[in-house]
């Protein structure tokens, strides 16, 4: 898992912003955004990378929205997604992001 807020997430179908990436793994992701998302719906998610990684400027995945909630006293919604379609190249980029996060945690101690 990797936690980050420097990655924007948009709906690949409507091109509307959904929010910011909070956490990502090779199986899914969590985002924070302004809108409540429908549970069970499949979304085409495009994650904009802050810089090019392995020749990619973004990650494209198809994912089910597994949960969405708004904590008390919060103005934002958190949503969890489980990937159901992802390319091998995008998985490699996610692995790279996760490894980069682990390396930052190790070097920041």
PDB file of N, CA and C in Angstrom:
ATOM      1  N   UNK A   1       0.836  -1.189   0.000  1.00  0.00           N
ATOM      2  CA  UNK A   1       0.000   0.000   0.000  1.00  0.00           C
ATOM      3  C   UNK A   1       0.875   1.244   0.000  1.00  0.00           C
ATOM      4  N   UNK A   2       0.339   2.290  -0.585  1.00  0.00           N
ATOM      5  CA  UNK A   2       1.037   3.568  -0.606  1.00  0.00           C
ATOM      6  C   UNK A   2       0.029   4.672  -0.362  1.00  0.00           C
ATOM      7  N   UNK A   3       0.364   5.593   0.529  1.00  0.00           N
ATOM      8  CA  UNK A   3      -0.510   6.728   0.807  1.00  0.00           C
ATOM      9  C   UNK A   3       0.060   7.968   0.144  1.00  0.00           C
ATOM     10  N   UNK A   4      -0.816   8.691  -0.580  1.00  0.00           N
ATOM     11  CA  UNK A   4      -0.360   9.892  -1.277  1.00  0.00           C
ATOM     12  C   UNK A   4      -1.532  10.796  -1.573  1.00  0.00           C
ATOM     13  N   UNK A   5      -1.268  12.093  -1.632  1.00  0.00           N
ATOM     14  CA  UNK A   5      -2.329  13.030  -2.003  1.00  0.00           C
ATOM     15  C   UNK A   5      -1.934  13.853  -3.215  1.00  0.00           C
ATOM     16  N   UNK A   6      -0.857  13.464  -3.899  1.00  0.00           N
ATOM     17  CA  UNK A   6      -0.400  14.248  -5.040  1.00  0.00           C
ATOM     18  C   UNK A   6      -0.875  13.675  -6.375  1.00  0.00           C
ATOM     19  N   UNK A   7      -1.832  12.749  -6.323  1.00  0.00           N
ATOM     20  CA  UNK A   7      -2.349  12.115  -7.527  1.00  0.00           C
ATOM     21  C   UNK A   7      -3.829  12.459  -7.690  1.00  0.00           C
ATOM     22  N   UNK A   8      -4.189  13.134  -8.772  1.00  0.00           N
ATOM     23  CA  UNK A   8      -5.591  13.440  -9.055  1.00  0.00           C
ATOM     24  C   UNK A   8      -6.241  12.240  -9.729  1.00  0.00           C
ATOM     25  N   UNK A   9      -7.514  12.007  -9.404  1.00  0.00           N
ATOM     26  CA  UNK A   9      -8.266  10.899 -10.000  1.00  0.00           C
ATOM     27  C   UNK A   9      -9.477  11.477 -10.718  1.00  0.00           C
ATOM     28  N   UNK A  10      -9.644  11.094 -12.006  1.00  0.00           N
ATOM     29  CA  UNK A  10     -10.805  11.557 -12.757  1.00  0.00           C
ATOM     30  C   UNK A  10     -11.594  10.357 -13.273  1.00  0.00           C
ATOM     31  N   UNK A  11     -12.847  10.615 -13.578  1.00  0.00           N
ATOM     32  CA  UNK A  11     -13.710   9.611 -14.193  1.00  0.00           C
ATOM     33  C   UNK A  11     -13.348   9.579 -15.678  1.00  0.00           C
ATOM     34  N   UNK A  12     -12.841   8.452 -16.142  1.00  0.00           N
ATOM     35  CA  UNK A  12     -12.410   8.327 -17.522  1.00  0.00           C
ATOM     36  C   UNK A  12     -13.532   8.386 -18.531  1.00  0.00           C
ATOM     37  N   UNK A  13     -14.772   8.224 -18.090  1.00  0.00           N
ATOM     38  CA  UNK A  13     -15.929   8.277 -18.986  1.00  0.00           C
ATOM     39  C   UNK A  13     -16.455   9.705 -19.114  1.00  0.00           C
ATOM     40  N   UNK A  14     -16.638  10.376 -17.984  1.00  0.00           N
ATOM     41  CA  UNK A  14     -17.209  11.734 -17.998  1.00  0.00           C
ATOM     42  C   UNK A  14     -16.136  12.822 -17.991  1.00  0.00           C
ATOM     43  N   UNK A  15     -14.903  12.437 -17.670  1.00  0.00           N
ATOM     44  CA  UNK A  15     -13.765  13.364 -17.552  1.00  0.00           C
ATOM     45  C   UNK A  15     -13.937  14.348 -16.402  1.00  0.00           C
ATOM     46  N   UNK A  16     -14.830  14.026 -15.465  1.00  0.00           N
ATOM     47  CA  UNK A  16     -15.037  14.859 -14.278  1.00  0.00           C
ATOM     48  C   UNK A  16     -14.049  14.436 -13.191  1.00  0.00           C
ATOM     49  N   UNK A  17     -13.522  15.404 -12.438  1.00  0.00           N
ATOM     50  CA  UNK A  17     -12.638  15.030 -11.329  1.00  0.00           C
ATOM     51  C   UNK A  17     -13.418  14.297 -10.238  1.00  0.00           C
ATOM     52  N   UNK A  18     -12.838  13.215  -9.731  1.00  0.00           N
ATOM     53  CA  UNK A  18     -13.461  12.457  -8.640  1.00  0.00           C
ATOM     54  C   UNK A  18     -12.818  12.781  -7.303  1.00  0.00           C
ATOM     55  N   UNK A  19     -11.539  13.159  -7.322  1.00  0.00           N
ATOM     56  CA  UNK A  19     -10.866  13.481  -6.077  1.00  0.00           C
ATOM     57  C   UNK A  19      -9.383  13.240  -6.147  1.00  0.00           C
ATOM     58  N   UNK A  20      -8.811  13.008  -4.965  1.00  0.00           N
ATOM     59  CA  UNK A  20      -7.377  12.777  -4.817  1.00  0.00           C
ATOM     60  C   UNK A  20      -7.150  11.364  -4.292  1.00  0.00           C
ATOM     61  N   UNK A  21      -6.108  10.748  -4.792  1.00  0.00           N
ATOM     62  CA  UNK A  21      -5.728   9.431  -4.322  1.00  0.00           C
ATOM     63  C   UNK A  21      -5.244   9.523  -2.883  1.00  0.00           C
ATOM     64  N   UNK A  22      -5.741   8.628  -2.034  1.00  0.00           N
ATOM     65  CA  UNK A  22      -5.319   8.563  -0.636  1.00  0.00           C
ATOM     66  C   UNK A  22      -4.395   7.367  -0.428  1.00  0.00           C
ATOM     67  N   UNK A  23      -4.757   6.227  -1.015  1.00  0.00           N
ATOM     68  CA  UNK A  23      -4.030   4.981  -0.791  1.00  0.00           C
ATOM     69  C   UNK A  23      -4.196   4.112  -2.030  1.00  0.00           C
ATOM     70  N   UNK A  24      -3.129   3.384  -2.401  1.00  0.00           N
ATOM     71  CA  UNK A  24      -3.220   2.502  -3.569  1.00  0.00           C
ATOM     72  C   UNK A  24      -2.452   1.213  -3.311  1.00  0.00           C
ATOM     73  N   UNK A  25      -2.974   0.128  -3.866  1.00  0.00           N
ATOM     74  CA  UNK A  25      -2.291  -1.163  -3.852  1.00  0.00           C
ATOM     75  C   UNK A  25      -2.486  -1.762  -5.239  1.00  0.00           C
ATOM     76  N   UNK A  26      -1.966  -2.951  -5.454  1.00  0.00           N
ATOM     77  CA  UNK A  26      -2.149  -3.592  -6.757  1.00  0.00           C
ATOM     78  C   UNK A  26      -3.563  -4.141  -6.922  1.00  0.00           C
ATOM     79  N   UNK A  27      -4.369  -4.098  -5.863  1.00  0.00           N
ATOM     80  CA  UNK A  27      -5.735  -4.620  -5.928  1.00  0.00           C
ATOM     81  C   UNK A  27      -6.811  -3.548  -5.911  1.00  0.00           C
ATOM     82  N   UNK A  28      -6.454  -2.334  -5.467  1.00  0.00           N
ATOM     83  CA  UNK A  28      -7.469  -1.291  -5.393  1.00  0.00           C
ATOM     84  C   UNK A  28      -6.913   0.028  -4.908  1.00  0.00           C
ATOM     85  N   UNK A  29      -7.822   0.990  -4.696  1.00  0.00           N
ATOM     86  CA  UNK A  29      -7.411   2.306  -4.232  1.00  0.00           C
ATOM     87  C   UNK A  29      -8.492   2.958  -3.399  1.00  0.00           C
ATOM     88  N   UNK A  30      -8.067   3.960  -2.632  1.00  0.00           N
ATOM     89  CA  UNK A  30      -8.988   4.769  -1.837  1.00  0.00           C
ATOM     90  C   UNK A  30      -8.773   6.217  -2.262  1.00  0.00           C
ATOM     91  N   UNK A  31      -9.875   6.938  -2.449  1.00  0.00           N
ATOM     92  CA  UNK A  31      -9.777   8.342  -2.821  1.00  0.00           C
ATOM     93  C   UNK A  31     -10.595   9.202  -1.863  1.00  0.00           C
ATOM     94  N   UNK A  32     -10.320  10.504  -1.867  1.00  0.00           N
ATOM     95  CA  UNK A  32     -11.117  11.470  -1.131  1.00  0.00           C
ATOM     96  C   UNK A  32     -11.618  12.481  -2.156  1.00  0.00           C
ATOM     97  N   UNK A  33     -12.924  12.784  -2.071  1.00  0.00           N
ATOM     98  CA  UNK A  33     -13.503  13.708  -3.036  1.00  0.00           C
ATOM     99  C   UNK A  33     -14.711  14.428  -2.482  1.00  0.00           C
ATOM    100  N   UNK A  34     -15.289  15.294  -3.304  1.00  0.00           N
ATOM    101  CA  UNK A  34     -16.415  16.123  -2.884  1.00  0.00           C
ATOM    102  C   UNK A  34     -17.778  15.467  -3.084  1.00  0.00           C
ATOM    103  N   UNK A  35     -17.848  14.441  -3.918  1.00  0.00           N
ATOM    104  CA  UNK A  35     -19.131  13.826  -4.275  1.00  0.00           C
ATOM    105  C   UNK A  35     -19.245  12.406  -3.735  1.00  0.00           C
ATOM    106  N   UNK A  36     -20.477  12.034  -3.361  1.00  0.00           N
ATOM    107  CA  UNK A  36     -20.745  10.655  -2.971  1.00  0.00           C
ATOM    108  C   UNK A  36     -20.795   9.801  -4.234  1.00  0.00           C
ATOM    109  N   UNK A  37     -20.137   8.653  -4.210  1.00  0.00           N
ATOM    110  CA  UNK A  37     -20.102   7.758  -5.362  1.00  0.00           C
ATOM    111  C   UNK A  37     -20.998   6.554  -5.102  1.00  0.00           C
ATOM    112  N   UNK A  38     -21.607   6.045  -6.180  1.00  0.00           N
ATOM    113  CA  UNK A  38     -22.554   4.947  -6.039  1.00  0.00           C
ATOM    114  C   UNK A  38     -21.860   3.616  -5.819  1.00  0.00           C
ATOM    115  N   UNK A  39     -22.262   2.954  -4.749  1.00  0.00           N
ATOM    116  CA  UNK A  39     -21.716   1.640  -4.432  1.00  0.00           C
ATOM    117  C   UNK A  39     -22.071   0.638  -5.520  1.00  0.00           C
ATOM    118  N   UNK A  40     -21.150  -0.259  -5.816  1.00  0.00           N
ATOM    119  CA  UNK A  40     -21.390  -1.314  -6.785  1.00  0.00           C
ATOM    120  C   UNK A  40     -21.180  -0.900  -8.222  1.00  0.00           C
ATOM    121  N   UNK A  41     -21.120   0.402  -8.495  1.00  0.00           N
ATOM    122  CA  UNK A  41     -20.905   0.857  -9.863  1.00  0.00           C
ATOM    123  C   UNK A  41     -19.471   0.599 -10.291  1.00  0.00           C
ATOM    124  N   UNK A  42     -19.308   0.328 -11.575  1.00  0.00           N
ATOM    125  CA  UNK A  42     -17.977   0.196 -12.146  1.00  0.00           C
ATOM    126  C   UNK A  42     -17.563   1.551 -12.705  1.00  0.00           C
ATOM    127  N   UNK A  43     -16.350   1.961 -12.407  1.00  0.00           N
ATOM    128  CA  UNK A  43     -15.824   3.242 -12.868  1.00  0.00           C
ATOM    129  C   UNK A  43     -14.567   3.010 -13.701  1.00  0.00           C
ATOM    130  N   UNK A  44     -14.400   3.817 -14.729  1.00  0.00           N
ATOM    131  CA  UNK A  44     -13.127   3.910 -15.421  1.00  0.00           C
ATOM    132  C   UNK A  44     -12.380   5.028 -14.725  1.00  0.00           C
ATOM    133  N   UNK A  45     -11.310   4.686 -14.023  1.00  0.00           N
ATOM    134  CA  UNK A  45     -10.558   5.664 -13.241  1.00  0.00           C
ATOM    135  C   UNK A  45      -9.250   5.985 -13.945  1.00  0.00           C
ATOM    136  N   UNK A  46      -8.947   7.269 -14.024  1.00  0.00           N
ATOM    137  CA  UNK A  46      -7.681   7.724 -14.584  1.00  0.00           C
ATOM    138  C   UNK A  46      -6.946   8.457 -13.466  1.00  0.00           C
ATOM    139  N   UNK A  47      -5.782   7.946 -13.106  1.00  0.00           N
ATOM    140  CA  UNK A  47      -4.957   8.551 -12.058  1.00  0.00           C
ATOM    141  C   UNK A  47      -3.834   9.315 -12.750  1.00  0.00           C
ATOM    142  N   UNK A  48      -3.832  10.639 -12.577  1.00  0.00           N
ATOM    143  CA  UNK A  48      -2.783  11.467 -13.163  1.00  0.00           C
ATOM    144  C   UNK A  48      -1.535  11.379 -12.300  1.00  0.00           C
ATOM    145  N   UNK A  49      -0.423  11.027 -12.905  1.00  0.00           N
ATOM    146  CA  UNK A  49       0.833  10.904 -12.171  1.00  0.00           C
ATOM    147  C   UNK A  49       1.520  12.266 -12.097  1.00  0.00           C
ATOM    148  N   UNK A  50       2.179  12.565 -10.981  1.00  0.00           N
ATOM    149  CA  UNK A  50       2.842  13.867 -10.844  1.00  0.00           C
ATOM    150  C   UNK A  50       4.038  14.027 -11.783  1.00  0.00           C
ATOM    151  N   UNK A  51       4.572  12.891 -12.257  1.00  0.00           N
ATOM    152  CA  UNK A  51       5.644  12.901 -13.254  1.00  0.00           C
ATOM    153  C   UNK A  51       5.585  11.576 -13.999  1.00  0.00           C
ATOM    154  N   UNK A  52       6.222  11.508 -15.144  1.00  0.00           N
ATOM    155  CA  UNK A  52       6.189  10.294 -15.951  1.00  0.00           C
ATOM    156  C   UNK A  52       6.887   9.144 -15.225  1.00  0.00           C
ATOM    157  N   UNK A  53       6.236   7.991 -15.219  1.00  0.00           N
ATOM    158  CA  UNK A  53       6.784   6.785 -14.599  1.00  0.00           C
ATOM    159  C   UNK A  53       6.727   5.664 -15.624  1.00  0.00           C
ATOM    160  N   UNK A  54       7.870   5.077 -15.929  1.00  0.00           N
ATOM    161  CA  UNK A  54       7.944   3.993 -16.924  1.00  0.00           C
ATOM    162  C   UNK A  54       7.261   4.374 -18.236  1.00  0.00           C
ATOM    163  N   UNK A  55       7.399   5.633 -18.644  1.00  0.00           N
ATOM    164  CA  UNK A  55       6.805   6.102 -19.897  1.00  0.00           C
ATOM    165  C   UNK A  55       5.334   6.434 -19.804  1.00  0.00           C
ATOM    166  N   UNK A  56       4.754   6.384 -18.612  1.00  0.00           N
ATOM    167  CA  UNK A  56       3.317   6.657 -18.434  1.00  0.00           C
ATOM    168  C   UNK A  56       3.096   7.979 -17.701  1.00  0.00           C
ATOM    169  N   UNK A  57       2.078   8.714 -18.137  1.00  0.00           N
ATOM    170  CA  UNK A  57       1.699   9.962 -17.457  1.00  0.00           C
ATOM    171  C   UNK A  57       0.450   9.773 -16.599  1.00  0.00           C
ATOM    172  N   UNK A  58      -0.205   8.618 -16.770  1.00  0.00           N
ATOM    173  CA  UNK A  58      -1.395   8.309 -15.980  1.00  0.00           C
ATOM    174  C   UNK A  58      -1.607   6.798 -15.952  1.00  0.00           C
ATOM    175  N   UNK A  59      -2.455   6.375 -15.007  1.00  0.00           N
ATOM    176  CA  UNK A  59      -2.850   4.974 -14.865  1.00  0.00           C
ATOM    177  C   UNK A  59      -4.331   4.896 -15.221  1.00  0.00           C
ATOM    178  N   UNK A  60      -4.709   3.903 -16.009  1.00  0.00           N
ATOM    179  CA  UNK A  60      -6.121   3.661 -16.336  1.00  0.00           C
ATOM    180  C   UNK A  60      -6.539   2.323 -15.758  1.00  0.00           C
ATOM    181  N   UNK A  61      -7.616   2.322 -14.973  1.00  0.00           N
ATOM    182  CA  UNK A  61      -8.124   1.068 -14.407  1.00  0.00           C
ATOM    183  C   UNK A  61      -9.648   1.069 -14.463  1.00  0.00           C
ATOM    184  N   UNK A  62     -10.194  -0.117 -14.479  1.00  0.00           N
ATOM    185  CA  UNK A  62     -11.631  -0.310 -14.301  1.00  0.00           C
ATOM    186  C   UNK A  62     -11.794  -0.865 -12.891  1.00  0.00           C
ATOM    187  N   UNK A  63     -12.692  -0.254 -12.113  1.00  0.00           N
ATOM    188  CA  UNK A  63     -12.807  -0.662 -10.712  1.00  0.00           C
ATOM    189  C   UNK A  63     -14.244  -0.535 -10.218  1.00  0.00           C
ATOM    190  N   UNK A  64     -14.595  -1.432  -9.291  1.00  0.00           N
ATOM    191  CA  UNK A  64     -15.891  -1.384  -8.617  1.00  0.00           C
ATOM    192  C   UNK A  64     -15.768  -0.474  -7.400  1.00  0.00           C
ATOM    193  N   UNK A  65     -16.771   0.375  -7.178  1.00  0.00           N
ATOM    194  CA  UNK A  65     -16.823   1.163  -5.949  1.00  0.00           C
ATOM    195  C   UNK A  65     -17.377   0.244  -4.857  1.00  0.00           C
ATOM    196  N   UNK A  66     -16.544  -0.108  -3.889  1.00  0.00           N
ATOM    197  CA  UNK A  66     -16.923  -1.049  -2.837  1.00  0.00           C
ATOM    198  C   UNK A  66     -17.536  -0.374  -1.620  1.00  0.00           C
ATOM    199  N   UNK A  67     -17.121   0.869  -1.351  1.00  0.00           N
ATOM    200  CA  UNK A  67     -17.690   1.602  -0.219  1.00  0.00           C
ATOM    201  C   UNK A  67     -17.478   3.088  -0.432  1.00  0.00           C
ATOM    202  N   UNK A  68     -18.331   3.878   0.194  1.00  0.00           N
ATOM    203  CA  UNK A  68     -18.214   5.334   0.142  1.00  0.00           C
ATOM    204  C   UNK A  68     -18.848   5.882   1.409  1.00  0.00           C
ATOM    205  N   UNK A  69     -18.114   6.735   2.127  1.00  0.00           N
ATOM    206  CA  UNK A  69     -18.685   7.317   3.337  1.00  0.00           C
ATOM    207  C   UNK A  69     -18.110   8.709   3.575  1.00  0.00           C
ATOM    208  N   UNK A  70     -18.830   9.461   4.394  1.00  0.00           N
ATOM    209  CA  UNK A  70     -18.391  10.795   4.788  1.00  0.00           C
ATOM    210  C   UNK A  70     -18.293  10.802   6.307  1.00  0.00           C
ATOM    211  N   UNK A  71     -17.059  10.899   6.830  1.00  0.00           N
ATOM    212  CA  UNK A  71     -16.900  10.917   8.281  1.00  0.00           C
ATOM    213  C   UNK A  71     -17.620  12.120   8.897  1.00  0.00           C
ATOM    214  N   UNK A  72     -18.013  11.971  10.169  1.00  0.00           N
ATOM    215  CA  UNK A  72     -18.652  13.073  10.887  1.00  0.00           C
ATOM    216  C   UNK A  72     -17.775  14.306  10.835  1.00  0.00           C
ATOM    217  N   UNK A  73     -18.401  15.462  10.693  1.00  0.00           N
ATOM    218  CA  UNK A  73     -17.719  16.757  10.665  1.00  0.00           C
ATOM    219  C   UNK A  73     -16.791  16.927   9.464  1.00  0.00           C
ATOM    220  N   UNK A  74     -16.931  16.081   8.460  1.00  0.00           N
ATOM    221  CA  UNK A  74     -16.112  16.199   7.260  1.00  0.00           C
ATOM    222  C   UNK A  74     -16.966  16.716   6.107  1.00  0.00           C
ATOM    223  N   UNK A  75     -16.360  17.440   5.210  1.00  0.00           N
ATOM    224  CA  UNK A  75     -17.074  17.898   4.014  1.00  0.00           C
ATOM    225  C   UNK A  75     -16.726  17.032   2.812  1.00  0.00           C
ATOM    226  N   UNK A  76     -15.865  16.031   3.010  1.00  0.00           N
ATOM    227  CA  UNK A  76     -15.425  15.177   1.915  1.00  0.00           C
ATOM    228  C   UNK A  76     -15.861  13.730   2.104  1.00  0.00           C
ATOM    229  N   UNK A  77     -15.955  13.031   0.982  1.00  0.00           N
ATOM    230  CA  UNK A  77     -16.290  11.614   0.981  1.00  0.00           C
ATOM    231  C   UNK A  77     -15.032  10.788   0.715  1.00  0.00           C
ATOM    232  N   UNK A  78     -14.946   9.651   1.363  1.00  0.00           N
ATOM    233  CA  UNK A  78     -13.899   8.675   1.076  1.00  0.00           C
ATOM    234  C   UNK A  78     -14.554   7.521   0.333  1.00  0.00           C
ATOM    235  N   UNK A  79     -13.881   7.009  -0.702  1.00  0.00           N
ATOM    236  CA  UNK A  79     -14.428   5.896  -1.473  1.00  0.00           C
ATOM    237  C   UNK A  79     -13.334   4.860  -1.708  1.00  0.00           C
ATOM    238  N   UNK A  80     -13.721   3.595  -1.609  1.00  0.00           N
ATOM    239  CA  UNK A  80     -12.800   2.493  -1.848  1.00  0.00           C
ATOM    240  C   UNK A  80     -13.167   1.758  -3.120  1.00  0.00           C
ATOM    241  N   UNK A  81     -12.171   1.447  -3.923  1.00  0.00           N
ATOM    242  CA  UNK A  81     -12.368   0.769  -5.208  1.00  0.00           C
ATOM    243  C   UNK A  81     -11.552  -0.510  -5.263  1.00  0.00           C
ATOM    244  N   UNK A  82     -12.129  -1.539  -5.890  1.00  0.00           N
ATOM    245  CA  UNK A  82     -11.415  -2.783  -6.163  1.00  0.00           C
ATOM    246  C   UNK A  82     -11.267  -2.904  -7.672  1.00  0.00           C
ATOM    247  N   UNK A  83     -10.010  -3.056  -8.117  1.00  0.00           N
ATOM    248  CA  UNK A  83      -9.754  -3.156  -9.555  1.00  0.00           C
ATOM    249  C   UNK A  83     -10.328  -4.454 -10.111  1.00  0.00           C
ATOM    250  N   UNK A  84     -10.950  -4.375 -11.303  1.00  0.00           N
ATOM    251  CA  UNK A  84     -11.341  -5.604 -11.988  1.00  0.00           C
ATOM    252  C   UNK A  84     -10.698  -5.699 -13.366  1.00  0.00           C
ATOM    253  N   UNK A  85     -10.203  -4.585 -13.913  1.00  0.00           N
ATOM    254  CA  UNK A  85      -9.484  -4.614 -15.180  1.00  0.00           C
ATOM    255  C   UNK A  85      -8.329  -3.624 -15.097  1.00  0.00           C
ATOM    256  N   UNK A  86      -7.116  -4.140 -15.296  1.00  0.00           N
ATOM    257  CA  UNK A  86      -5.926  -3.288 -15.255  1.00  0.00           C
ATOM    258  C   UNK A  86      -4.854  -3.925 -16.133  1.00  0.00           C
ATOM    259  N   UNK A  87      -4.132  -3.103 -16.876  1.00  0.00           N
ATOM    260  CA  UNK A  87      -3.090  -3.622 -17.760  1.00  0.00           C
ATOM    261  C   UNK A  87      -1.840  -3.972 -16.965  1.00  0.00           C
ATOM    262  N   UNK A  88      -1.019  -4.816 -17.547  1.00  0.00           N
ATOM    263  CA  UNK A  88       0.245  -5.207 -16.921  1.00  0.00           C
ATOM    264  C   UNK A  88       1.133  -3.979 -16.728  1.00  0.00           C
ATOM    265  N   UNK A  89       1.134  -3.086 -17.701  1.00  0.00           N
ATOM    266  CA  UNK A  89       1.971  -1.879 -17.601  1.00  0.00           C
ATOM    267  C   UNK A  89       1.513  -0.986 -16.446  1.00  0.00           C
ATOM    268  N   UNK A  90       0.200  -0.822 -16.284  1.00  0.00           N
ATOM    269  CA  UNK A  90      -0.310  -0.011 -15.180  1.00  0.00           C
ATOM    270  C   UNK A  90      -0.009  -0.668 -13.827  1.00  0.00           C
ATOM    271  N   UNK A  91      -0.052  -2.005 -13.763  1.00  0.00           N
ATOM    272  CA  UNK A  91       0.333  -2.711 -12.533  1.00  0.00           C
ATOM    273  C   UNK A  91       1.803  -2.454 -12.200  1.00  0.00           C
ATOM    274  N   UNK A  92       2.641  -2.417 -13.219  1.00  0.00           N
ATOM    275  CA  UNK A  92       4.062  -2.132 -13.000  1.00  0.00           C
ATOM    276  C   UNK A  92       4.249  -0.721 -12.442  1.00  0.00           C
ATOM    277  N   UNK A  93       3.477   0.236 -12.948  1.00  0.00           N
ATOM    278  CA  UNK A  93       3.561   1.612 -12.456  1.00  0.00           C
ATOM    279  C   UNK A  93       3.113   1.661 -10.991  1.00  0.00           C
ATOM    280  N   UNK A  94       2.031   0.962 -10.658  1.00  0.00           N
ATOM    281  CA  UNK A  94       1.558   0.924  -9.263  1.00  0.00           C
ATOM    282  C   UNK A  94       2.623   0.302  -8.364  1.00  0.00           C
ATOM    283  N   UNK A  95       3.237  -0.788  -8.816  1.00  0.00           N
ATOM    284  CA  UNK A  95       4.327  -1.405  -8.043  1.00  0.00           C
ATOM    285  C   UNK A  95       5.457  -0.402  -7.808  1.00  0.00           C
ATOM    286  N   UNK A  96       5.798   0.359  -8.835  1.00  0.00           N
ATOM    287  CA  UNK A  96       6.857   1.362  -8.720  1.00  0.00           C
ATOM    288  C   UNK A  96       6.478   2.420  -7.669  1.00  0.00           C
ATOM    289  N   UNK A  97       5.221   2.880  -7.716  1.00  0.00           N
ATOM    290  CA  UNK A  97       4.744   3.883  -6.751  1.00  0.00           C
ATOM    291  C   UNK A  97       4.834   3.325  -5.327  1.00  0.00           C
ATOM    292  N   UNK A  98       4.394   2.079  -5.145  1.00  0.00           N
ATOM    293  CA  UNK A  98       4.429   1.451  -3.821  1.00  0.00           C
ATOM    294  C   UNK A  98       5.872   1.335  -3.328  1.00  0.00           C
ATOM    295  N   UNK A  99       6.768   0.900  -4.199  1.00  0.00           N
ATOM    296  CA  UNK A  99       8.182   0.782  -3.813  1.00  0.00           C
ATOM    297  C   UNK A  99       8.765   2.149  -3.471  1.00  0.00           C
ATOM    298  N   UNK A 100       8.405   3.183  -4.225  1.00  0.00           N
ATOM    299  CA  UNK A 100       8.887   4.539  -3.949  1.00  0.00           C
ATOM    300  C   UNK A 100       8.419   5.002  -2.579  1.00  0.00           C
ATOM    301  N   UNK A 101       7.176   4.689  -2.225  1.00  0.00           N
ATOM    302  CA  UNK A 101       6.651   5.054  -0.906  1.00  0.00           C
ATOM    303  C   UNK A 101       7.414   4.333   0.196  1.00  0.00           C
ATOM    304  N   UNK A 102       7.667   3.054   0.007  1.00  0.00           N
ATOM    305  CA  UNK A 102       8.405   2.284   1.014  1.00  0.00           C
ATOM    306  C   UNK A 102       9.813   2.853   1.189  1.00  0.00           C
ATOM    307  N   UNK A 103      10.455   3.205   0.078  1.00  0.00           N
ATOM    308  CA  UNK A 103      11.815   3.756   0.150  1.00  0.00           C
ATOM    309  C   UNK A 103      11.826   5.097   0.872  1.00  0.00           C
ATOM    310  N   UNK A 104      10.800   5.943   0.659  1.00  0.00           N
ATOM    311  CA  UNK A 104      10.726   7.224   1.344  1.00  0.00           C
ATOM    312  C   UNK A 104      10.553   7.019   2.846  1.00  0.00           C
ATOM    313  N   UNK A 105       9.725   6.044   3.228  1.00  0.00           N
ATOM    314  CA  UNK A 105       9.505   5.772   4.645  1.00  0.00           C
ATOM    315  C   UNK A 105      10.798   5.291   5.307  1.00  0.00           C
ATOM    316  N   UNK A 106      11.555   4.475   4.600  1.00  0.00           N
ATOM    317  CA  UNK A 106      12.789   3.942   5.163  1.00  0.00           C
ATOM    318  C   UNK A 106      13.821   5.061   5.300  1.00  0.00           C
ATOM    319  N   UNK A 107      13.937   5.916   4.268  1.00  0.00           N
ATOM    320  CA  UNK A 107      14.976   6.951   4.299  1.00  0.00           C
ATOM    321  C   UNK A 107      14.605   8.145   5.182  1.00  0.00           C
ATOM    322  N   UNK A 108      13.332   8.277   5.530  1.00  0.00           N
ATOM    323  CA  UNK A 108      12.922   9.436   6.329  1.00  0.00           C
ATOM    324  C   UNK A 108      13.084   9.199   7.829  1.00  0.00           C
ATOM    325  N   UNK A 109      13.455   7.992   8.229  1.00  0.00           N
ATOM    326  CA  UNK A 109      13.616   7.694   9.665  1.00  0.00           C
ATOM    327  C   UNK A 109      14.918   8.252  10.199  1.00  0.00           C
TER     328      UNK A 109
END
